Amino acid sequence: MGFVDLNQDVLLRVLVYLDVYTVLQCGLVCSYLRSLAHSKHVWLSLLSDLGRRLLIDLPISEDLIETSVPDLIAQVKRVVLGPFTWAPDAPQPPTSFRKFHLDMRREEFSPSHPTLLLGGRHLVVRQGDMLQMWNVVDGRREFEWAGHDIAHFDVNPSYSNSEMVFAIASAQGKYLAPIKIEVVKFGLDQASVIEMFASELPNIFYHPGGLVLCGKLIGLEVEWIEHDQWGDKTHVAFIVVNWQDAVFFILPGRLLKKSMTLLPGYIVVIAHVGFEQEIVVYSLEAFKSHWQPLNHESFMVAINAPVDVAPALRHTIDYVDAPCSKLETVIAIHECLLHLDSYIVSLYQSGQYHTSYDPEDGFGGRWQQSSFQRYRLTLSTSPLHSHASQEAAPGWRLLSASRTADALFLENLSYAGYGLRFWSSPYASPPVPRRFFLHRAFGPLRENFGRRVHLNEGGMDISLSKYSSAITVCKARGVDVLYYH
């Protein structure tokens, strides 16, 4: 008996457990499998699964049962391939988006650091020393946390459990003061706030530079000063804390600031190796014997005797063959919407590159250049492979790459692409409008790929959501959330 000889209900049950790419490939086998792969039941399951994983904004007040199969496929395609379907040669793409305005005129401070949570239903902003969570559709504030000198925060939403888990790092108002880490759980149904964890790092650490929350793990970037006979040296340390068990370890190596990402079962960082930079993937299993209790003595031992752990994967970052100054590297990792067990790694670099030295004027020419690379990182994290006899090694594949000469400022990286801000000069004649470019990041491997959205929106902070095609714009007394169709 062949695969297609199975009962139709059995085949449909198999298809709903596959990822988008495998369903599409099954539809190319024969006309019978094509008809099953294009059934409404399969695409409703695929779309609902993306929504359950908070990787897509499901239509608001729209009944998916009434949606046709081509429209369901189009919705998944817009998420998987990006939201832009217009011709790349068009001067201006259609501005088809839903706009929600959150009125914050009654608040004491102007909003900043907008973070649209996974699923696109809630937005977190900072109001002075307070964190606030707003319902985007209803335009109301649902949660507020009064901190003191909050430096960084991250949120893990769990709509199935009707709760939000916040991890917050604060520096207590002084540059060399102890760093406090707190974990707070907010219940959406009862509007209850429960403090789950609180700990203070020793005063050898200061200036938190980034925070990542992934389940029971917190990744925190800090600085520390080494005192020796040659003077004081400042170092960067990446601390991984299990807040449920109150244990920690410190990652080894010279690591790039703001480069740590926590994934289920893995840690990804960028490390300096000689004059190069490498993307390093560690398995959490490799650190199982290195967890230490959260106390001052353990921190002193860990900082002076870093662990020696072999990475599961490493990849050297390619540069252009030219001297560079002020090089900045930004990395972002997203779950792949097309394949299971895969992540999309986006790498954006910018800097000033110099031509050869000219003895007459003393300097060579210089120009601004940026590059964008996107990889597919394959890891064995799916329940479908949890019973495998041997865990597959992580895989690495280049998907696309480009270089541009844009002298623009990177706002952030998202699954759809990356956002660049063009700052207008008040002294320009004629005045240049403040613009925001959204580059589509998918496409074949070619130079200068991508399509742009020109958004003439003035605001203090403009950011892209992590997965959906949404843009948040902070105004003086409110926030605009724009969902692109």
PDB file of C-alpha atoms in Angstrom, residues 179-339:
ATOM      1  CA  ILE A 179      21.761  45.576  38.864  1.00  0.00           C
ATOM      2  CA  LYS A 180      18.371  44.232  39.903  1.00  0.00           C
ATOM      3  CA  ILE A 181      16.562  41.535  37.910  1.00  0.00           C
ATOM      4  CA  GLU A 182      12.829  40.996  38.363  1.00  0.00           C
ATOM      5  CA  VAL A 183      10.322  38.608  36.799  1.00  0.00           C
ATOM      6  CA  VAL A 184       6.666  39.629  36.995  1.00  0.00           C
ATOM      7  CA  LYS A 185       3.620  37.677  35.809  1.00  0.00           C
ATOM      8  CA  PHE A 186       0.495  39.568  34.762  1.00  0.00           C
ATOM      9  CA  GLY A 187      -2.827  37.729  34.451  1.00  0.00           C
ATOM     10  CA  LEU A 188      -4.991  39.011  31.608  1.00  0.00           C
ATOM     11  CA  ASP A 189      -8.267  37.695  33.036  1.00  0.00           C
ATOM     12  CA  GLN A 190      -8.015  38.942  36.629  1.00  0.00           C
ATOM     13  CA  ALA A 191      -5.569  41.811  35.906  1.00  0.00           C
ATOM     14  CA  SER A 192      -3.400  40.386  38.686  1.00  0.00           C
ATOM     15  CA  VAL A 193       0.313  41.056  39.155  1.00  0.00           C
ATOM     16  CA  ILE A 194       2.558  38.454  40.801  1.00  0.00           C
ATOM     17  CA  GLU A 195       6.270  38.981  41.387  1.00  0.00           C
ATOM     18  CA  MET A 196       7.870  35.638  40.510  1.00  0.00           C
ATOM     19  CA  PHE A 197      11.568  36.387  40.999  1.00  0.00           C
ATOM     20  CA  ALA A 198      13.865  39.153  42.218  1.00  0.00           C
ATOM     21  CA  SER A 199      17.629  39.121  42.573  1.00  0.00           C
ATOM     22  CA  GLU A 200      20.449  41.628  42.772  1.00  0.00           C
ATOM     23  CA  LEU A 201      23.761  41.042  41.028  1.00  0.00           C
ATOM     24  CA  PRO A 202      27.022  41.802  42.868  1.00  0.00           C
ATOM     25  CA  ASN A 203      28.327  45.356  42.525  1.00  0.00           C
ATOM     26  CA  ILE A 204      31.184  44.174  40.298  1.00  0.00           C
ATOM     27  CA  PHE A 205      28.620  44.251  37.457  1.00  0.00           C
ATOM     28  CA  TYR A 206      27.089  47.445  36.125  1.00  0.00           C
ATOM     29  CA  HIS A 207      25.554  49.093  33.064  1.00  0.00           C
ATOM     30  CA  PRO A 208      23.152  46.419  31.712  1.00  0.00           C
ATOM     31  CA  GLY A 209      23.337  46.490  27.923  1.00  0.00           C
ATOM     32  CA  GLY A 210      20.595  44.078  26.929  1.00  0.00           C
ATOM     33  CA  LEU A 211      18.102  41.522  28.253  1.00  0.00           C
ATOM     34  CA  VAL A 212      16.450  38.494  26.651  1.00  0.00           C
ATOM     35  CA  LEU A 213      13.699  36.312  28.139  1.00  0.00           C
ATOM     36  CA  CYS A 214      13.015  32.784  26.869  1.00  0.00           C
ATOM     37  CA  GLY A 215      10.831  30.669  29.146  1.00  0.00           C
ATOM     38  CA  LYS A 216      12.647  30.158  32.439  1.00  0.00           C
ATOM     39  CA  LEU A 217      15.925  31.612  31.132  1.00  0.00           C
ATOM     40  CA  ILE A 218      17.080  35.238  31.191  1.00  0.00           C
ATOM     41  CA  GLY A 219      20.067  36.404  29.181  1.00  0.00           C
ATOM     42  CA  LEU A 220      21.648  39.587  30.538  1.00  0.00           C
ATOM     43  CA  GLU A 221      24.541  41.580  29.110  1.00  0.00           C
ATOM     44  CA  VAL A 222      26.577  43.513  31.692  1.00  0.00           C
ATOM     45  CA  GLU A 223      29.948  45.209  32.033  1.00  0.00           C
ATOM     46  CA  TRP A 224      32.553  44.596  34.713  1.00  0.00           C
ATOM     47  CA  ILE A 225      35.913  46.135  35.588  1.00  0.00           C
ATOM     48  CA  GLU A 226      39.069  44.104  35.984  1.00  0.00           C
ATOM     49  CA  HIS A 227      41.646  45.655  38.301  1.00  0.00           C
ATOM     50  CA  ASP A 228      45.300  44.763  37.748  1.00  0.00           C
ATOM     51  CA  GLN A 229      48.750  46.372  37.902  1.00  0.00           C
ATOM     52  CA  TRP A 230      48.328  47.846  34.429  1.00  0.00           C
ATOM     53  CA  GLY A 231      45.124  49.686  35.307  1.00  0.00           C
ATOM     54  CA  ASP A 232      41.407  49.060  35.015  1.00  0.00           C
ATOM     55  CA  LYS A 233      39.970  47.193  32.033  1.00  0.00           C
ATOM     56  CA  THR A 234      36.295  47.091  31.119  1.00  0.00           C
ATOM     57  CA  HIS A 235      34.887  43.780  29.898  1.00  0.00           C
ATOM     58  CA  VAL A 236      31.509  42.597  28.655  1.00  0.00           C
ATOM     59  CA  ALA A 237      29.937  39.513  30.240  1.00  0.00           C
ATOM     60  CA  PHE A 238      26.852  37.568  29.153  1.00  0.00           C
ATOM     61  CA  ILE A 239      25.045  36.002  32.107  1.00  0.00           C
ATOM     62  CA  VAL A 240      22.379  33.315  31.639  1.00  0.00           C
ATOM     63  CA  VAL A 241      20.026  33.000  34.635  1.00  0.00           C
ATOM     64  CA  ASN A 242      17.500  30.256  35.287  1.00  0.00           C
ATOM     65  CA  TRP A 243      15.070  32.313  37.353  1.00  0.00           C
ATOM     66  CA  GLN A 244      12.965  29.323  38.430  1.00  0.00           C
ATOM     67  CA  ASP A 245      15.910  27.441  39.959  1.00  0.00           C
ATOM     68  CA  ALA A 246      17.972  30.552  40.924  1.00  0.00           C
ATOM     69  CA  VAL A 247      21.137  29.370  39.142  1.00  0.00           C
ATOM     70  CA  PHE A 248      23.368  30.931  36.472  1.00  0.00           C
ATOM     71  CA  PHE A 249      26.432  30.556  34.248  1.00  0.00           C
ATOM     72  CA  ILE A 250      28.560  33.040  32.284  1.00  0.00           C
ATOM     73  CA  LEU A 251      29.236  32.579  28.572  1.00  0.00           C
ATOM     74  CA  PRO A 252      32.910  32.376  27.564  1.00  0.00           C
ATOM     75  CA  GLY A 253      34.770  34.484  25.012  1.00  0.00           C
ATOM     76  CA  ARG A 254      34.951  38.093  23.822  1.00  0.00           C
ATOM     77  CA  LEU A 255      31.373  38.699  22.779  1.00  0.00           C
ATOM     78  CA  LEU A 256      29.838  41.483  20.733  1.00  0.00           C
ATOM     79  CA  LYS A 257      27.460  43.757  22.604  1.00  0.00           C
ATOM     80  CA  LYS A 258      23.722  43.202  22.100  1.00  0.00           C
ATOM     81  CA  SER A 259      24.293  39.976  20.175  1.00  0.00           C
ATOM     82  CA  MET A 260      22.870  37.283  22.485  1.00  0.00           C
ATOM     83  CA  THR A 261      19.703  35.386  21.543  1.00  0.00           C
ATOM     84  CA  LEU A 262      18.103  32.605  23.568  1.00  0.00           C
ATOM     85  CA  LEU A 263      16.330  29.842  21.651  1.00  0.00           C
ATOM     86  CA  PRO A 264      14.693  26.666  22.998  1.00  0.00           C
ATOM     87  CA  GLY A 265      17.726  24.529  23.798  1.00  0.00           C
ATOM     88  CA  TYR A 266      20.317  26.857  22.264  1.00  0.00           C
ATOM     89  CA  ILE A 267      22.176  30.163  22.717  1.00  0.00           C
ATOM     90  CA  VAL A 268      23.387  32.276  19.789  1.00  0.00           C
ATOM     91  CA  VAL A 269      26.013  35.024  20.160  1.00  0.00           C
ATOM     92  CA  ILE A 270      28.579  36.886  18.062  1.00  0.00           C
ATOM     93  CA  ALA A 271      32.156  36.451  19.277  1.00  0.00           C
ATOM     94  CA  HIS A 272      35.379  38.278  18.416  1.00  0.00           C
ATOM     95  CA  VAL A 273      37.978  35.761  17.233  1.00  0.00           C
ATOM     96  CA  GLY A 274      41.181  37.599  16.404  1.00  0.00           C
ATOM     97  CA  PHE A 275      40.315  40.267  13.846  1.00  0.00           C
ATOM     98  CA  GLU A 276      37.152  38.472  12.745  1.00  0.00           C
ATOM     99  CA  GLN A 277      33.670  37.995  14.096  1.00  0.00           C
ATOM    100  CA  GLU A 278      31.893  34.649  14.305  1.00  0.00           C
ATOM    101  CA  ILE A 279      28.303  33.655  14.915  1.00  0.00           C
ATOM    102  CA  VAL A 280      28.504  30.971  17.597  1.00  0.00           C
ATOM    103  CA  VAL A 281      25.700  28.542  18.488  1.00  0.00           C
ATOM    104  CA  TYR A 282      25.888  26.781  21.867  1.00  0.00           C
ATOM    105  CA  SER A 283      23.688  23.911  23.012  1.00  0.00           C
ATOM    106  CA  LEU A 284      22.284  24.390  26.515  1.00  0.00           C
ATOM    107  CA  GLU A 285      23.050  20.738  27.202  1.00  0.00           C
ATOM    108  CA  ALA A 286      26.757  21.589  27.073  1.00  0.00           C
ATOM    109  CA  PHE A 287      26.337  23.853  30.149  1.00  0.00           C
ATOM    110  CA  LYS A 288      24.366  21.417  32.319  1.00  0.00           C
ATOM    111  CA  SER A 289      27.338  20.847  34.647  1.00  0.00           C
ATOM    112  CA  HIS A 290      28.242  24.545  34.868  1.00  0.00           C
ATOM    113  CA  TRP A 291      25.135  25.975  36.593  1.00  0.00           C
ATOM    114  CA  GLN A 292      25.990  27.741  39.867  1.00  0.00           C
ATOM    115  CA  PRO A 293      23.795  29.201  42.637  1.00  0.00           C
ATOM    116  CA  LEU A 294      22.999  32.918  42.553  1.00  0.00           C
ATOM    117  CA  ASN A 295      25.336  34.328  45.196  1.00  0.00           C
ATOM    118  CA  HIS A 296      28.329  36.656  45.384  1.00  0.00           C
ATOM    119  CA  GLU A 297      30.929  33.908  45.818  1.00  0.00           C
ATOM    120  CA  SER A 298      29.734  31.973  42.770  1.00  0.00           C
ATOM    121  CA  PHE A 299      29.833  35.102  40.626  1.00  0.00           C
ATOM    122  CA  MET A 300      33.426  35.841  41.663  1.00  0.00           C
ATOM    123  CA  VAL A 301      34.478  32.289  40.788  1.00  0.00           C
ATOM    124  CA  ALA A 302      32.630  32.328  37.451  1.00  0.00           C
ATOM    125  CA  ILE A 303      33.995  35.676  36.298  1.00  0.00           C
ATOM    126  CA  ASN A 304      37.606  34.662  36.986  1.00  0.00           C
ATOM    127  CA  ALA A 305      37.319  31.093  35.645  1.00  0.00           C
ATOM    128  CA  PRO A 306      35.046  31.108  32.563  1.00  0.00           C
ATOM    129  CA  VAL A 307      33.669  27.786  31.375  1.00  0.00           C
ATOM    130  CA  ASP A 308      35.223  26.019  28.402  1.00  0.00           C
ATOM    131  CA  VAL A 309      32.410  24.682  26.230  1.00  0.00           C
ATOM    132  CA  ALA A 310      32.628  23.578  22.596  1.00  0.00           C
ATOM    133  CA  PRO A 311      30.029  25.284  20.375  1.00  0.00           C
ATOM    134  CA  ALA A 312      27.563  23.289  18.319  1.00  0.00           C
ATOM    135  CA  LEU A 313      28.094  25.533  15.280  1.00  0.00           C
ATOM    136  CA  ARG A 314      30.197  28.539  14.305  1.00  0.00           C
ATOM    137  CA  HIS A 315      30.228  30.700  11.194  1.00  0.00           C
ATOM    138  CA  THR A 316      32.687  33.441  10.246  1.00  0.00           C
ATOM    139  CA  ILE A 317      31.029  36.685   9.140  1.00  0.00           C
ATOM    140  CA  ASP A 318      32.184  37.885   5.729  1.00  0.00           C
ATOM    141  CA  TYR A 319      33.333  41.479   5.219  1.00  0.00           C
ATOM    142  CA  VAL A 320      34.150  43.521   2.160  1.00  0.00           C
ATOM    143  CA  ASP A 321      37.828  43.658   1.330  1.00  0.00           C
ATOM    144  CA  ALA A 322      38.470  47.198   2.549  1.00  0.00           C
ATOM    145  CA  PRO A 323      39.582  48.849   5.801  1.00  0.00           C
ATOM    146  CA  CYS A 324      36.627  49.806   7.925  1.00  0.00           C
ATOM    147  CA  SER A 325      36.025  52.023  10.916  1.00  0.00           C
ATOM    148  CA  LYS A 326      32.964  52.380  13.138  1.00  0.00           C
ATOM    149  CA  LEU A 327      31.685  48.980  12.063  1.00  0.00           C
ATOM    150  CA  GLU A 328      28.356  48.074  13.637  1.00  0.00           C
ATOM    151  CA  THR A 329      26.858  44.580  13.541  1.00  0.00           C
ATOM    152  CA  VAL A 330      23.238  43.801  14.442  1.00  0.00           C
ATOM    153  CA  ILE A 331      21.766  40.303  14.563  1.00  0.00           C
ATOM    154  CA  ALA A 332      18.154  39.131  14.860  1.00  0.00           C
ATOM    155  CA  ILE A 333      16.780  35.576  14.902  1.00  0.00           C
ATOM    156  CA  HIS A 334      13.198  34.581  14.095  1.00  0.00           C
ATOM    157  CA  GLU A 335      11.352  31.305  13.865  1.00  0.00           C
ATOM    158  CA  CYS A 336      11.085  30.196  10.245  1.00  0.00           C
ATOM    159  CA  LEU A 337       7.446  30.311   9.142  1.00  0.00           C
ATOM    160  CA  LEU A 338       8.100  28.011   6.198  1.00  0.00           C
ATOM    161  CA  HIS A 339      10.019  25.138   7.838  1.00  0.00           C
TER     162      HIS A 339
END
